[in-house]
PDB file of C-alpha atoms in Angstrom:
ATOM      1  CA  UNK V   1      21.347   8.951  15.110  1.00 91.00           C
ATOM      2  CA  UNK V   2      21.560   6.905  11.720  1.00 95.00           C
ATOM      3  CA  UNK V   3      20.282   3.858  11.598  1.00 96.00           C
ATOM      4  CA  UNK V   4      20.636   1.096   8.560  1.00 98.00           C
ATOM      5  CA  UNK V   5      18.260  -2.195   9.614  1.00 98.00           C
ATOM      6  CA  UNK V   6      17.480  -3.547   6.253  1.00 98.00           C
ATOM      7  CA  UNK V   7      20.649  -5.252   5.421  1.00 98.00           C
ATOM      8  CA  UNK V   8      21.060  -8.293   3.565  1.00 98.00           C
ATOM      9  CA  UNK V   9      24.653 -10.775   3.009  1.00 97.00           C
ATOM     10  CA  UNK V  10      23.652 -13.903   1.700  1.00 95.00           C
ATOM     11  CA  UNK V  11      23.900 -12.933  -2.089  1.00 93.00           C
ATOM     12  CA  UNK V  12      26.899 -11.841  -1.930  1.00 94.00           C
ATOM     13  CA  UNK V  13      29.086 -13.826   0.146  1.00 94.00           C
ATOM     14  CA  UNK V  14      29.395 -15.960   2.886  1.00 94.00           C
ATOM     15  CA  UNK V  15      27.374 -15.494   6.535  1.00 96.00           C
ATOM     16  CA  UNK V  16      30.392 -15.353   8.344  1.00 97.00           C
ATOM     17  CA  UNK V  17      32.234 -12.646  10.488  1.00 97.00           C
ATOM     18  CA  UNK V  18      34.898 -11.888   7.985  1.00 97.00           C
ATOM     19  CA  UNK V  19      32.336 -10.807   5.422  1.00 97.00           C
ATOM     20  CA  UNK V  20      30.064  -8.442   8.294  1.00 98.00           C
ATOM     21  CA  UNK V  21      33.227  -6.774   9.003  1.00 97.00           C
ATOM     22  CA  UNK V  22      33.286  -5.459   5.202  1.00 97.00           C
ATOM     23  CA  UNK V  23      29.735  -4.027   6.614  1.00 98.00           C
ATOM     24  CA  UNK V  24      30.492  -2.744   9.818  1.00 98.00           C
ATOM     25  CA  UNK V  25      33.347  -0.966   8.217  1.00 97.00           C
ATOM     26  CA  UNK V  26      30.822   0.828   5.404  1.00 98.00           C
ATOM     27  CA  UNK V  27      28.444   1.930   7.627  1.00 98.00           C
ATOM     28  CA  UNK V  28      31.292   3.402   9.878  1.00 97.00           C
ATOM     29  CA  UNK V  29      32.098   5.475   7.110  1.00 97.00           C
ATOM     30  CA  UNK V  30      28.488   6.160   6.532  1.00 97.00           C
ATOM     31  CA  UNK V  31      28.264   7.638   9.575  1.00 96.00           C
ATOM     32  CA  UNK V  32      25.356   5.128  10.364  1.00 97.00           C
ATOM     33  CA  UNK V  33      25.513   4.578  14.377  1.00 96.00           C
ATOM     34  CA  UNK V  34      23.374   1.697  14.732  1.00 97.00           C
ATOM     35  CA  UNK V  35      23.637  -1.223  11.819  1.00 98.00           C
ATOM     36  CA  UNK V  36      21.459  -4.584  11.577  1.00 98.00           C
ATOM     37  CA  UNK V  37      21.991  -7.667   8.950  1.00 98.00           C
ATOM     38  CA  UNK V  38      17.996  -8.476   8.166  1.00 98.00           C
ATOM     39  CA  UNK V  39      18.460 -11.752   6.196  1.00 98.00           C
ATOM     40  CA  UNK V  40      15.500 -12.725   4.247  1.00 98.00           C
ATOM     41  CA  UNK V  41      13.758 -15.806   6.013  1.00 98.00           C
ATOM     42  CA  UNK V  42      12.505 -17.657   3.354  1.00 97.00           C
ATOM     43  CA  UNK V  43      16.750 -18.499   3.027  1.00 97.00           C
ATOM     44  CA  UNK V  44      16.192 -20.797   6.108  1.00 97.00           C
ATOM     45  CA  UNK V  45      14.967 -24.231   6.210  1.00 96.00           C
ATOM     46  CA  UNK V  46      12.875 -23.258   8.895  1.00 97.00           C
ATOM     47  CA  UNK V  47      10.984 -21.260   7.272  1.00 97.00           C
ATOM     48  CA  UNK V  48       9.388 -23.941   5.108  1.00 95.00           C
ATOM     49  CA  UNK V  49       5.420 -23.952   6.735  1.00 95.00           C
ATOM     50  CA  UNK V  50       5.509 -20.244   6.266  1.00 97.00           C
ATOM     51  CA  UNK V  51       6.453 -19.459   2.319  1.00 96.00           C
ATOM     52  CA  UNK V  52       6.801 -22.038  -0.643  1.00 95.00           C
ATOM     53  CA  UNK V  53       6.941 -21.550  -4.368  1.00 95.00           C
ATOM     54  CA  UNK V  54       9.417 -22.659  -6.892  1.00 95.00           C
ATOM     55  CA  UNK V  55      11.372 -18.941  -6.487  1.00 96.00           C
ATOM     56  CA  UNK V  56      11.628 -19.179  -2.965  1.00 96.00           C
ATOM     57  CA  UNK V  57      12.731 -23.135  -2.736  1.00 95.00           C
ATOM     58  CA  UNK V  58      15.662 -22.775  -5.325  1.00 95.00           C
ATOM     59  CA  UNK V  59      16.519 -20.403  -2.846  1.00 95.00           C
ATOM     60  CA  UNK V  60      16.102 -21.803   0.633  1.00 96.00           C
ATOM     61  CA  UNK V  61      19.610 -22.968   1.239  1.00 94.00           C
ATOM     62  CA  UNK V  62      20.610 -21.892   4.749  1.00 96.00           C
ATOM     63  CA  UNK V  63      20.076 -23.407   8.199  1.00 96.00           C
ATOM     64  CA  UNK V  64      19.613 -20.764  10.600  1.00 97.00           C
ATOM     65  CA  UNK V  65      21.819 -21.942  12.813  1.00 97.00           C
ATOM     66  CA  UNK V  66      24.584 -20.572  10.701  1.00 97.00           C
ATOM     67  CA  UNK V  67      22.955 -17.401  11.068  1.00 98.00           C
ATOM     68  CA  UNK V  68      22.702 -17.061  14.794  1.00 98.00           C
ATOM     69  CA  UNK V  69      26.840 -18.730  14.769  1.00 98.00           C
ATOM     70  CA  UNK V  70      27.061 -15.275  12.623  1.00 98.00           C
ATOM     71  CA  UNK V  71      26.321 -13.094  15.931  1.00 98.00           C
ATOM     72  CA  UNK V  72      27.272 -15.534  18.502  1.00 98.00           C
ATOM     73  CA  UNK V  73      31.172 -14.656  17.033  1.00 98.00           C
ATOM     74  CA  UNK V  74      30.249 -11.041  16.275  1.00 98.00           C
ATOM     75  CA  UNK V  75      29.641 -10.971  19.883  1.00 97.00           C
ATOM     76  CA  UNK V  76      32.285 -12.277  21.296  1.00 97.00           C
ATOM     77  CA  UNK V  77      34.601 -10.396  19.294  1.00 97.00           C
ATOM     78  CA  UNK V  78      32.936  -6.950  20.365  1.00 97.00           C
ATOM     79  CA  UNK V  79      31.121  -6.079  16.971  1.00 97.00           C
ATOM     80  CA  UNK V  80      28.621  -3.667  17.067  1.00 96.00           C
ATOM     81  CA  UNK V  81      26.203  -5.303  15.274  1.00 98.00           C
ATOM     82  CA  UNK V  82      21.867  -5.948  15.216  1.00 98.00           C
ATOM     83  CA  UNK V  83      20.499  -9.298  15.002  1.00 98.00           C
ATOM     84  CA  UNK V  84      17.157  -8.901  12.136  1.00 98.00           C
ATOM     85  CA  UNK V  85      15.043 -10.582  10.058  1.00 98.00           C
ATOM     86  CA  UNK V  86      13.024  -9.950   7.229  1.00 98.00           C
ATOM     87  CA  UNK V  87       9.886 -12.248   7.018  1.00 98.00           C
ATOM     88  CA  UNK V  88       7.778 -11.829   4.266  1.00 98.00           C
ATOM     89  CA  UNK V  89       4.284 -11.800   5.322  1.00 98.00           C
ATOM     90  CA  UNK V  90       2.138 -14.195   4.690  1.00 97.00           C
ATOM     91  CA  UNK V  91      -1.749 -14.029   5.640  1.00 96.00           C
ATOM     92  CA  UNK V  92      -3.079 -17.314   7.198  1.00 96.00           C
ATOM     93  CA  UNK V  93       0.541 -17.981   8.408  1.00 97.00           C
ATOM     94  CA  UNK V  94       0.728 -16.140  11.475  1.00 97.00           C
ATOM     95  CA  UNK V  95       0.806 -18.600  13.983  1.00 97.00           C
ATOM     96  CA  UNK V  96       3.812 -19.815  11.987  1.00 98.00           C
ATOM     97  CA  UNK V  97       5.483 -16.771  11.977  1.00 98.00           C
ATOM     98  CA  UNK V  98       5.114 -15.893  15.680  1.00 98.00           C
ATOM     99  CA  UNK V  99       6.526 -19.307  16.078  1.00 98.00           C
ATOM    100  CA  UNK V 100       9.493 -18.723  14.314  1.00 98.00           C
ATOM    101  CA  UNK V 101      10.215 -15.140  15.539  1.00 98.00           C
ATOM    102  CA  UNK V 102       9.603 -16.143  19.107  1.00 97.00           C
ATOM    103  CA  UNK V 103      12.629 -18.874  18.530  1.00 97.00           C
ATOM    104  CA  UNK V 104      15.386 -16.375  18.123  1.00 98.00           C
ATOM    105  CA  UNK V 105      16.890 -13.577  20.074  1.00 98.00           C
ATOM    106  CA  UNK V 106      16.103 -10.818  17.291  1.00 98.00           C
ATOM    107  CA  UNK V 107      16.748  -7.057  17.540  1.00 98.00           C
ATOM    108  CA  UNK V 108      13.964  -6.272  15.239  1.00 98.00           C
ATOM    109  CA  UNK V 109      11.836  -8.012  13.183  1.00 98.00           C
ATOM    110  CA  UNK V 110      10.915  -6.337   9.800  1.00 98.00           C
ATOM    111  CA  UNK V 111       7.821  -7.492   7.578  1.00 98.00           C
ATOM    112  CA  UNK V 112       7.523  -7.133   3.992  1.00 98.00           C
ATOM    113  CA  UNK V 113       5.001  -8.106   1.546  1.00 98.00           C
ATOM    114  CA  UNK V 114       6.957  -9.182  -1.852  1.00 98.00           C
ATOM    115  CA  UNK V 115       3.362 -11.560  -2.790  1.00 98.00           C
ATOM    116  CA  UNK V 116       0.665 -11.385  -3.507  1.00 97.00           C
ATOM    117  CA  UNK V 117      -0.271 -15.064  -3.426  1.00 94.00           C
ATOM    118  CA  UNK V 118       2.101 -16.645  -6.253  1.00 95.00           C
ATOM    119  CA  UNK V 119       2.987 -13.156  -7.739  1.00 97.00           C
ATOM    120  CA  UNK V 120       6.369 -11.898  -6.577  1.00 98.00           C
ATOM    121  CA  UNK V 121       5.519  -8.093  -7.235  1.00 98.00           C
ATOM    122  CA  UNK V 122       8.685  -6.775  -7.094  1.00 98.00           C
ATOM    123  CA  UNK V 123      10.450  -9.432  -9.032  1.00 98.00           C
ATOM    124  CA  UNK V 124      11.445  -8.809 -12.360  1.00 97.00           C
ATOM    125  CA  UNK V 125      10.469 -11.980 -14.088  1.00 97.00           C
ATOM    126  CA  UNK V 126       6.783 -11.098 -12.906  1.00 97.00           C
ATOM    127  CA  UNK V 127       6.861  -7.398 -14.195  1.00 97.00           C
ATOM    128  CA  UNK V 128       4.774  -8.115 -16.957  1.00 97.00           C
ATOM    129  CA  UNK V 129       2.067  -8.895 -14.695  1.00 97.00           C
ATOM    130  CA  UNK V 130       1.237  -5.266 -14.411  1.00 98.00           C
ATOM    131  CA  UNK V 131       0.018  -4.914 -17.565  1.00 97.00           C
ATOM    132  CA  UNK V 132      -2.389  -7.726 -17.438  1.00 97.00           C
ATOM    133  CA  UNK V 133      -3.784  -6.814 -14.208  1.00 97.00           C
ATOM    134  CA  UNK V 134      -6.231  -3.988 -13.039  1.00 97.00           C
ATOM    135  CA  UNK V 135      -4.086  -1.646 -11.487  1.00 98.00           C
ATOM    136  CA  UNK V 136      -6.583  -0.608  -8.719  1.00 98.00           C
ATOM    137  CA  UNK V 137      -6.927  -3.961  -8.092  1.00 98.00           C
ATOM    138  CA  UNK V 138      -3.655  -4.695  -7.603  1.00 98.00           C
ATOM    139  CA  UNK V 139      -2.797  -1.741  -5.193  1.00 98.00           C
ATOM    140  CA  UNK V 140      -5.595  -3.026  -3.259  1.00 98.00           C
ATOM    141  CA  UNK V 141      -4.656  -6.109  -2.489  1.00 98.00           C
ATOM    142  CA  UNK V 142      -1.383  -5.218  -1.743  1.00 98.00           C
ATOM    143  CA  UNK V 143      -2.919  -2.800   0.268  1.00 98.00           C
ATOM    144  CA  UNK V 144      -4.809  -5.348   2.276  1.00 98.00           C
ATOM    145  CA  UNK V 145      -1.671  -7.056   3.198  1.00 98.00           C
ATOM    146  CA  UNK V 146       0.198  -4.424   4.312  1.00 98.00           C
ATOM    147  CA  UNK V 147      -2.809  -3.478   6.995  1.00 98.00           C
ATOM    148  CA  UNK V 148      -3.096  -7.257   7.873  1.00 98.00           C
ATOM    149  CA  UNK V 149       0.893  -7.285   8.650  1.00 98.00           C
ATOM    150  CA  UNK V 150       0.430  -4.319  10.669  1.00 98.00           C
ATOM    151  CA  UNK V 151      -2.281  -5.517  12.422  1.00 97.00           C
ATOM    152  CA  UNK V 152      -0.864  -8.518  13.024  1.00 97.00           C
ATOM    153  CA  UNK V 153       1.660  -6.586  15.494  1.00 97.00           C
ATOM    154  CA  UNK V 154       4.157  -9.516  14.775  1.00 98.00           C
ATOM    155  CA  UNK V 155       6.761  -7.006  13.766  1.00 98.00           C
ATOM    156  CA  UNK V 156       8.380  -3.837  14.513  1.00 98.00           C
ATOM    157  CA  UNK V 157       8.965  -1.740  11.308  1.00 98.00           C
ATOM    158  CA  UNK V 158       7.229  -2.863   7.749  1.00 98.00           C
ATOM    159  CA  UNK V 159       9.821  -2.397   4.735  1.00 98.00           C
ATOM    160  CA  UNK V 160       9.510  -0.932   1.756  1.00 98.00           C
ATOM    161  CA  UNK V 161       5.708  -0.173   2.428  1.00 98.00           C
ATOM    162  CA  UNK V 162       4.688   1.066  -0.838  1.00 98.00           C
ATOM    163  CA  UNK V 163       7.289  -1.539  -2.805  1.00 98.00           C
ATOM    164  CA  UNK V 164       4.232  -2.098  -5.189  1.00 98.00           C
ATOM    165  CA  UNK V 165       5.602   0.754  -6.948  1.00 98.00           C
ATOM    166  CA  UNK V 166       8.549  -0.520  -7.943  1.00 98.00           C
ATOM    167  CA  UNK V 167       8.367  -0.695 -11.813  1.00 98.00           C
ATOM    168  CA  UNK V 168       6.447   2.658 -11.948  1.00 98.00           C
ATOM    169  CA  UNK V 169       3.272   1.137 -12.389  1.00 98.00           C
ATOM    170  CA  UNK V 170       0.470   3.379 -10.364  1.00 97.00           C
ATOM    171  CA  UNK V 171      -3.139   4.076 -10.787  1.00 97.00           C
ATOM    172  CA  UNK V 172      -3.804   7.244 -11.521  1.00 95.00           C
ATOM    173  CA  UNK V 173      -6.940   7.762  -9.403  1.00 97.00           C
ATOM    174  CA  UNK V 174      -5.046  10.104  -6.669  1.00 96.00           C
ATOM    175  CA  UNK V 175      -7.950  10.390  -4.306  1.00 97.00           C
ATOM    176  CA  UNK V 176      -7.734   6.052  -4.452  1.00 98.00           C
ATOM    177  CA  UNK V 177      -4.338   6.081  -3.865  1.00 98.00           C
ATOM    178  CA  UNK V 178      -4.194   8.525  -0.617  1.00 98.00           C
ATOM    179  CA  UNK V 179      -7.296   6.396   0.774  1.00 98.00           C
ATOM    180  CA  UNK V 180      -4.930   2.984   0.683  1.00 98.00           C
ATOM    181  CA  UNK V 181      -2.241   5.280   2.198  1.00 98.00           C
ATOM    182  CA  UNK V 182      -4.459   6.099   4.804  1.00 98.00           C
ATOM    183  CA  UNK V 183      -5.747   2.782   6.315  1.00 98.00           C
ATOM    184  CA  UNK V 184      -2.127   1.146   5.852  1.00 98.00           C
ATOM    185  CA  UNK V 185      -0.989   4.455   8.191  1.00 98.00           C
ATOM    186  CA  UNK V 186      -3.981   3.965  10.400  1.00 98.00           C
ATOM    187  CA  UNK V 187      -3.825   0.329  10.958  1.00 98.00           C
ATOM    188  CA  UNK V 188       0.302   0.552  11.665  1.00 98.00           C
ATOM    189  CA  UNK V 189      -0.469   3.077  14.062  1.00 98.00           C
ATOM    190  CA  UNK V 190      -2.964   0.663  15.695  1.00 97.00           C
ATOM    191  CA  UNK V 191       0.175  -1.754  16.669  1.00 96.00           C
ATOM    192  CA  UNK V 192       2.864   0.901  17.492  1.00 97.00           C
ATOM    193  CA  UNK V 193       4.372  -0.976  13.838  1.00 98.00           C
ATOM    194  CA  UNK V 194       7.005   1.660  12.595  1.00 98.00           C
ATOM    195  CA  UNK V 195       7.876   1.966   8.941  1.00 98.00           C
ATOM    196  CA  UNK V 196      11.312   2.303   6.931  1.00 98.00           C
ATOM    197  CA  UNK V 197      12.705   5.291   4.819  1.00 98.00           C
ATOM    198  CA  UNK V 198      14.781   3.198   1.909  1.00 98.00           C
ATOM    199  CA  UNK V 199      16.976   4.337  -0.198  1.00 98.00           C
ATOM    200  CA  UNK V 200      15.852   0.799  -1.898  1.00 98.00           C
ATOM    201  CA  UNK V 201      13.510   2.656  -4.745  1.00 98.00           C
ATOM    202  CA  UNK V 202      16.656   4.830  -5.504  1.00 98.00           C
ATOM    203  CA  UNK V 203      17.701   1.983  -7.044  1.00 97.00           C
ATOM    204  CA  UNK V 204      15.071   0.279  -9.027  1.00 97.00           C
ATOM    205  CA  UNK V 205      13.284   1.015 -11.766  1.00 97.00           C
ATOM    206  CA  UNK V 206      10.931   3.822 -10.237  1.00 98.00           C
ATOM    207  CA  UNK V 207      14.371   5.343  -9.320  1.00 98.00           C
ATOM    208  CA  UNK V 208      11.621   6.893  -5.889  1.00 98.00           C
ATOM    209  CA  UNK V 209      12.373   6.562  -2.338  1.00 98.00           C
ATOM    210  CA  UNK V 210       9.956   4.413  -0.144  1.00 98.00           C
ATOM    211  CA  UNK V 211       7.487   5.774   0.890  1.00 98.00           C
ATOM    212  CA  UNK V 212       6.098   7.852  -1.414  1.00 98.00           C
ATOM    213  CA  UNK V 213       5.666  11.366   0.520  1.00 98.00           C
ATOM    214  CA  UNK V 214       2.184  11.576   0.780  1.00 98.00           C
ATOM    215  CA  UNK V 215       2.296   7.898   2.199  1.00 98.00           C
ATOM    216  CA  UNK V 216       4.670   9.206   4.567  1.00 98.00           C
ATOM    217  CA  UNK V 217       2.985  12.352   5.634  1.00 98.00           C
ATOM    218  CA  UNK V 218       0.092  10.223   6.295  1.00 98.00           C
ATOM    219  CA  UNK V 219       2.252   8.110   8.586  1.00 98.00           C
ATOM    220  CA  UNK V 220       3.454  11.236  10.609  1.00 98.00           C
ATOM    221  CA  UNK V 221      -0.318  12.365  10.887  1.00 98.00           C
ATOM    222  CA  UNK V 222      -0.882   9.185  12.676  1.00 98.00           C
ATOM    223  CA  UNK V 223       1.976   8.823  14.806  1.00 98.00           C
ATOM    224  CA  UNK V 224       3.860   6.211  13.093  1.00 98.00           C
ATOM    225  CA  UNK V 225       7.674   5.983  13.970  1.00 98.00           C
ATOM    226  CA  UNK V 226      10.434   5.856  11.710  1.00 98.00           C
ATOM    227  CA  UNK V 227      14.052   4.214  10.755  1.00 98.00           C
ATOM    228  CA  UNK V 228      16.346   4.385   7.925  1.00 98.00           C
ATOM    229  CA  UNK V 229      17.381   1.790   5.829  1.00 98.00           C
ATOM    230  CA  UNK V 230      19.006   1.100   2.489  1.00 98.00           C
ATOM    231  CA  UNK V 231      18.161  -2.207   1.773  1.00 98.00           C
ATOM    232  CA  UNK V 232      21.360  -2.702   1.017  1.00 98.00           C
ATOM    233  CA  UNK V 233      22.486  -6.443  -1.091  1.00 97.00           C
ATOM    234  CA  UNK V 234      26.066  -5.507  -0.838  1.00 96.00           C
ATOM    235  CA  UNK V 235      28.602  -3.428   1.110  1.00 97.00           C
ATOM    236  CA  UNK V 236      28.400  -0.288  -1.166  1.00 96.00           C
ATOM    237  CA  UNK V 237      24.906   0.318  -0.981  1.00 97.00           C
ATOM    238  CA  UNK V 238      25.052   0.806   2.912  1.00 97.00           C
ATOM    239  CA  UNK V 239      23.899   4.220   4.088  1.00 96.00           C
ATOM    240  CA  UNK V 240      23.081   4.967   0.109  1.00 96.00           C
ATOM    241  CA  UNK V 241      22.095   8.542  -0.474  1.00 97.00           C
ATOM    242  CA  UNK V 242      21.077   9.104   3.201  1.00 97.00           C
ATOM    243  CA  UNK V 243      20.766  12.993   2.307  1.00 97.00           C
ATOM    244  CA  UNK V 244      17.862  12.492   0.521  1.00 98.00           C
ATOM    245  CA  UNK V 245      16.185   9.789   3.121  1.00 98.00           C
ATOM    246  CA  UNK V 246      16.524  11.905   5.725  1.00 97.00           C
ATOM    247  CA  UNK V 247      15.439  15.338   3.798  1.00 97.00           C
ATOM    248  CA  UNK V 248      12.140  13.496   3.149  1.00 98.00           C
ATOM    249  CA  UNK V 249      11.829  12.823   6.848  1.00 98.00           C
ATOM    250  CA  UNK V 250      11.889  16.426   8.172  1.00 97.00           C
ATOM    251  CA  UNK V 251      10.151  17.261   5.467  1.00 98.00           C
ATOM    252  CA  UNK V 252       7.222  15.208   6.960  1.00 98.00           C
ATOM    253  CA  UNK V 253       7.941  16.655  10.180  1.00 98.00           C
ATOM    254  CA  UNK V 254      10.119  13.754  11.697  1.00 98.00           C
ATOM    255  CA  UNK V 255      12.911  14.706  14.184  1.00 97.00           C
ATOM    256  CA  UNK V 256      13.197  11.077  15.805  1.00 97.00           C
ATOM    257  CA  UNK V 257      13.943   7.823  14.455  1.00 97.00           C
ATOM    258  CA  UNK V 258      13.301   4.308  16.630  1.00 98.00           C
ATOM    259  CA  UNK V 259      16.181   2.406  17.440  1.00 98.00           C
ATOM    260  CA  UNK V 260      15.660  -1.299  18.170  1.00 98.00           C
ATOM    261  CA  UNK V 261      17.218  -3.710  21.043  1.00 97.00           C
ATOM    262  CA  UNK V 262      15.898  -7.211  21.755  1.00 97.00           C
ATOM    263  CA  UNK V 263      12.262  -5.996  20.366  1.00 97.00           C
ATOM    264  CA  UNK V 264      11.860  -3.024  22.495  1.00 97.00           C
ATOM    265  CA  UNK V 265      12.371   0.473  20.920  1.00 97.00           C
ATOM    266  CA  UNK V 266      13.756   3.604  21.651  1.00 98.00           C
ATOM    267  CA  UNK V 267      13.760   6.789  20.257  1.00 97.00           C
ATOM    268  CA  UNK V 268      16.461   9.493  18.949  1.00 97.00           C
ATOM    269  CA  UNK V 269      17.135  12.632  17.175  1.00 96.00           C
ATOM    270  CA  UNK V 270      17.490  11.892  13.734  1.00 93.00           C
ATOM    271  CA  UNK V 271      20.974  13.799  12.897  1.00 73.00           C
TER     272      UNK V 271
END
């Protein structure tokens, strides 16, 4: 089993069931058996009460309804397709969020922390950020996040959990590090929250798959489930350099990955 949740179309065409066929089609020959669009919800007008900066509102140009027309057709035309999201994470905004996720028939819901308060972290135009800030300060925080989202248990797999390493920046207090690693692992394991393998960090600047290997040895160690996802922007990046992804996976000792209908998981052998 090969799955490829954290899938995004809005950048680069049209949310309509001409485009997903372009994606259905890739992840056929990809070899990927179960594939989910995961729009980002800060697109929606919905979404408003839950994130707003001047990034995300130049950005929030979608009704969801055109989303959910996206799978009503897929549907009825016999695609095999998921139904996602992925909602950043906001803390203080979680009876929002359970209000919006509760709304819609989703397959899976994935959270992701991309702020921390007005500081996209993974955005480009904010990388300079990292060199005014105290890096063990800023892993922290992040860190903090990530084991609020978990414990939050409004979702079902975090993405990109250690994304704060995009642009390469780490401290490089080890022992500091592995003890952030732990208590995110811990506190996902708390909620039965899963995490992704992405390809994602394969293509950014820290050219490093998420999660770092320790991070995700950690995860094992606690019991925390797995997919597999490639983040993917565009139709070529689906099922991007799977090898690797799932090399990193047995090499933690995973032989099962969670599979996702209507918010209740199963699991399967990997490959």
């Amino acid at each position: 089993m090969r799955t490829d949740y954290h899938v995004h179309m809005a950048e680069t065409g049209d949310l309509n069931v001409d485009y997903l066929r372009t994606y259905i089609r890739k992840a056929k020959e990809e070899g990927i058996d179960e594939l989910g669009i995961s729009e980002h919800a800060y697109f929606f007008q919905e979404t408003n009460e839950i994130l707003s900066n001047p990034w995300v509102e130049n950005r929030r140009t979608l009704d969801f309804q055109t989303y959910q027309n996206m799978f009503d057709a897929a549907e009825k035309e016999g695609l095999p397709i998921k139904m996602g999201i992925e909602m950043d994470y906001m803390p203080g905004k979680e009876k929002e969020m359970e209000t919006f996720i509760s709304s819609h028939p989703f397959d899976y819901v994935i959270g992701s922390v991309h702020w921390i308060d007005e500081w996209g972290i993974d955005l480009a135009i904010y990388r300079e950020e990292y060199e005014k800030r105290d890096l063990k300060e800023v892993y922290r925080q992040y860190f903090d996040r990530v084991v609020t989202l978990a414990e939050s248990g409004l979702f079902d797999f975090v993405g990109h959990i250690d994304v704060i390493k995009v642009f390469g920046y780490r401290p490089d207090d080890e022992e500091f590090l592995h003890e952030q690693y732990r208590r995110a692992a811990r506190a996902l394991a708390s909620t039965n929250t899963c995490i992704e393998i992405s390809t994602a960090g394969l293509r950014k600047p820290v050219g490093e798959l998420y999660p770092d290997p320790a991070l995700l040895q950690m995860c094992k160690e606690e019991g925390v489930g797995i997919v597999l996802c490639s983040d993917a922007h565009k139709p070529e990046h689906i099922g991007y350099r799977y090898e690797e992804a799932i090399d990193l996976a047995k090499s933690a000792g995973y032989e099962e990955v969670h599979v996702f209908s209507r918010r209740k998981a199963t699991v399967h052998p990997i490959d």
